Amino acid sequence: MGSAVSLREVVDADIQVFYEHQRDPASVKMAAFPARDREAHEQHWVKITNDPKVVTRTIMFGDEVAGNIGCWVQDDKRLIGYWIGREFWGKGIATAAVAQFVALLDERP
């Protein structure tokens, strides 16, 4: 399944899909991170896409937006995180996306 996974730059239309992914109750429970309302979600994405220290990508599974992945600096450590839509769980998408994403980075998370 990994060959069907690709990463690309985030485009505005992706952010609506990300919003729906982060609203899913099972996803919220797994992530242990509360869902944002639409305005807070959009403000978050404006902030991170304009921060040169943050690297973000859209995770594609074939022609579908499966989620997002990014890295940032927090407490002097580079961290990596991702959010996959529940309909894409259990297909090896996160594993393939992390491998591809880390290969893009000069600095290791």
GROMACS .gro file of C-alpha atoms in nm:
model
  109
    1MET     CA    1   0.000   0.000   0.000
    2GLY     CA    2   0.293   0.236   0.058
    3SER     CA    3   0.330   0.307  -0.314
    4ALA     CA    4  -0.018   0.466  -0.320
    5VAL     CA    5   0.092   0.713  -0.051
    6SER     CA    6   0.246   1.044  -0.151
    7LEU     CA    7   0.310   1.384   0.002
    8ARG     CA    8   0.247   1.723  -0.152
    9GLU     CA    9   0.233   2.087  -0.049
   10VAL     CA   10  -0.078   2.185   0.147
   11VAL     CA   11  -0.336   2.374  -0.059
   12ASP     CA   12  -0.631   2.570   0.078
   13ALA     CA   13  -0.888   2.302  -0.012
   14ASP     CA   14  -0.699   2.049   0.204
   15ILE     CA   15  -0.760   2.250   0.518
   16GLN     CA   16  -1.135   2.178   0.508
   17VAL     CA   17  -1.059   1.805   0.486
   18PHE     CA   18  -0.816   1.837   0.779
   19TYR     CA   19  -1.091   2.015   0.974
   20GLU     CA   20  -1.327   1.723   0.926
   21HIS     CA   21  -1.057   1.471   1.020
   22GLN     CA   22  -0.979   1.649   1.349
   23ARG     CA   23  -1.351   1.661   1.443
   24ASP     CA   24  -1.388   1.282   1.444
   25PRO     CA   25  -1.451   1.168   1.806
   26ALA     CA   26  -1.244   0.849   1.774
   27SER     CA   27  -0.953   1.047   1.629
   28VAL     CA   28  -0.975   1.305   1.906
   29LYS     CA   29  -0.973   1.031   2.168
   30MET     CA   30  -0.671   0.861   2.012
   31ALA     CA   31  -0.478   1.185   1.971
   32ALA     CA   32  -0.567   1.306   2.321
   33PHE     CA   33  -0.593   1.650   2.164
   34PRO     CA   34  -0.921   1.843   2.156
   35ALA     CA   35  -1.087   1.930   1.827
   36ARG     CA   36  -1.079   2.295   1.725
   37ASP     CA   37  -1.381   2.488   1.606
   38ARG     CA   38  -1.368   2.604   1.245
   39GLU     CA   39  -1.228   2.951   1.319
   40ALA     CA   40  -0.957   2.822   1.552
   41HIS     CA   41  -0.869   2.549   1.301
   42GLU     CA   42  -0.831   2.799   1.018
   43GLN     CA   43  -0.626   3.036   1.236
   44HIS     CA   44  -0.399   2.747   1.333
   45TRP     CA   45  -0.334   2.659   0.969
   46VAL     CA   46  -0.269   3.023   0.874
   47LYS     CA   47  -0.017   3.041   1.159
   48ILE     CA   48   0.169   2.720   1.077
   49THR     CA   49   0.174   2.765   0.700
   50ASN     CA   50   0.327   3.110   0.748
   51ASP     CA   51   0.593   2.993   0.994
   52PRO     CA   52   0.920   2.915   0.809
   53LYS     CA   53   1.028   2.683   1.093
   54VAL     CA   54   0.724   2.458   1.038
   55VAL     CA   55   0.719   2.204   0.755
   56THR     CA   56   0.377   2.069   0.654
   57ARG     CA   57   0.258   1.834   0.383
   58THR     CA   58  -0.071   1.685   0.275
   59ILE     CA   59  -0.077   1.306   0.283
   60MET     CA   60  -0.236   1.165  -0.029
   61PHE     CA   61  -0.364   0.810  -0.072
   62GLY     CA   62  -0.408   0.777  -0.444
   63ASP     CA   63  -0.615   1.080  -0.538
   64GLU     CA   64  -0.764   1.131  -0.190
   65VAL     CA   65  -0.648   1.358   0.092
   66ALA     CA   66  -0.577   1.110   0.371
   67GLY     CA   67  -0.436   1.354   0.627
   68ASN     CA   68  -0.152   1.587   0.707
   69ILE     CA   69   0.195   1.564   0.852
   70GLY     CA   70   0.426   1.828   0.989
   71CYS     CA   71   0.720   1.909   1.210
   72TRP     CA   72   0.794   2.203   1.435
   73VAL     CA   73   1.024   2.306   1.717
   74GLN     CA   74   0.897   2.290   2.075
   75ASP     CA   75   1.114   2.322   2.386
   76ASP     CA   76   1.426   2.317   2.166
   77LYS     CA   77   1.324   1.982   2.015
   78ARG     CA   78   1.206   1.917   1.662
   79LEU     CA   79   0.882   1.719   1.680
   80ILE     CA   80   0.679   1.543   1.415
   81GLY     CA   81   0.305   1.485   1.411
   82TYR     CA   82   0.039   1.366   1.174
   83TRP     CA   83  -0.336   1.328   1.155
   84ILE     CA   84  -0.493   1.064   0.935
   85GLY     CA   85  -0.865   1.048   0.858
   86ARG     CA   86  -1.022   0.747   1.026
   87GLU     CA   87  -1.135   0.602   0.693
   88PHE     CA   88  -0.764   0.562   0.609
   89TRP     CA   89  -0.655   0.389   0.930
   90GLY     CA   90  -0.501   0.043   0.917
   91LYS     CA   91  -0.363   0.071   0.564
   92GLY     CA   92   0.000   0.157   0.637
   93ILE     CA   93  -0.053   0.515   0.525
   94ALA     CA   94   0.094   0.680   0.835
   95THR     CA   95   0.403   0.458   0.825
   96ALA     CA   96   0.464   0.535   0.457
   97ALA     CA   97   0.398   0.907   0.508
   98VAL     CA   98   0.639   0.934   0.801
   99ALA     CA   99   0.914   0.757   0.603
  100GLN     CA  100   0.865   0.990   0.305
  101PHE     CA  101   0.842   1.299   0.525
  102VAL     CA  102   1.158   1.227   0.724
  103ALA     CA  103   1.346   1.184   0.396
  104LEU     CA  104   1.252   1.547   0.310
  105LEU     CA  105   1.401   1.691   0.629
  106ASP     CA  106   1.759   1.804   0.680
  107GLU     CA  107   1.725   1.803   1.059
  108ARG     CA  108   1.599   1.488   1.232
  109PRO     CA  109   1.298   1.506   1.462
   0.00000   0.00000   0.00000
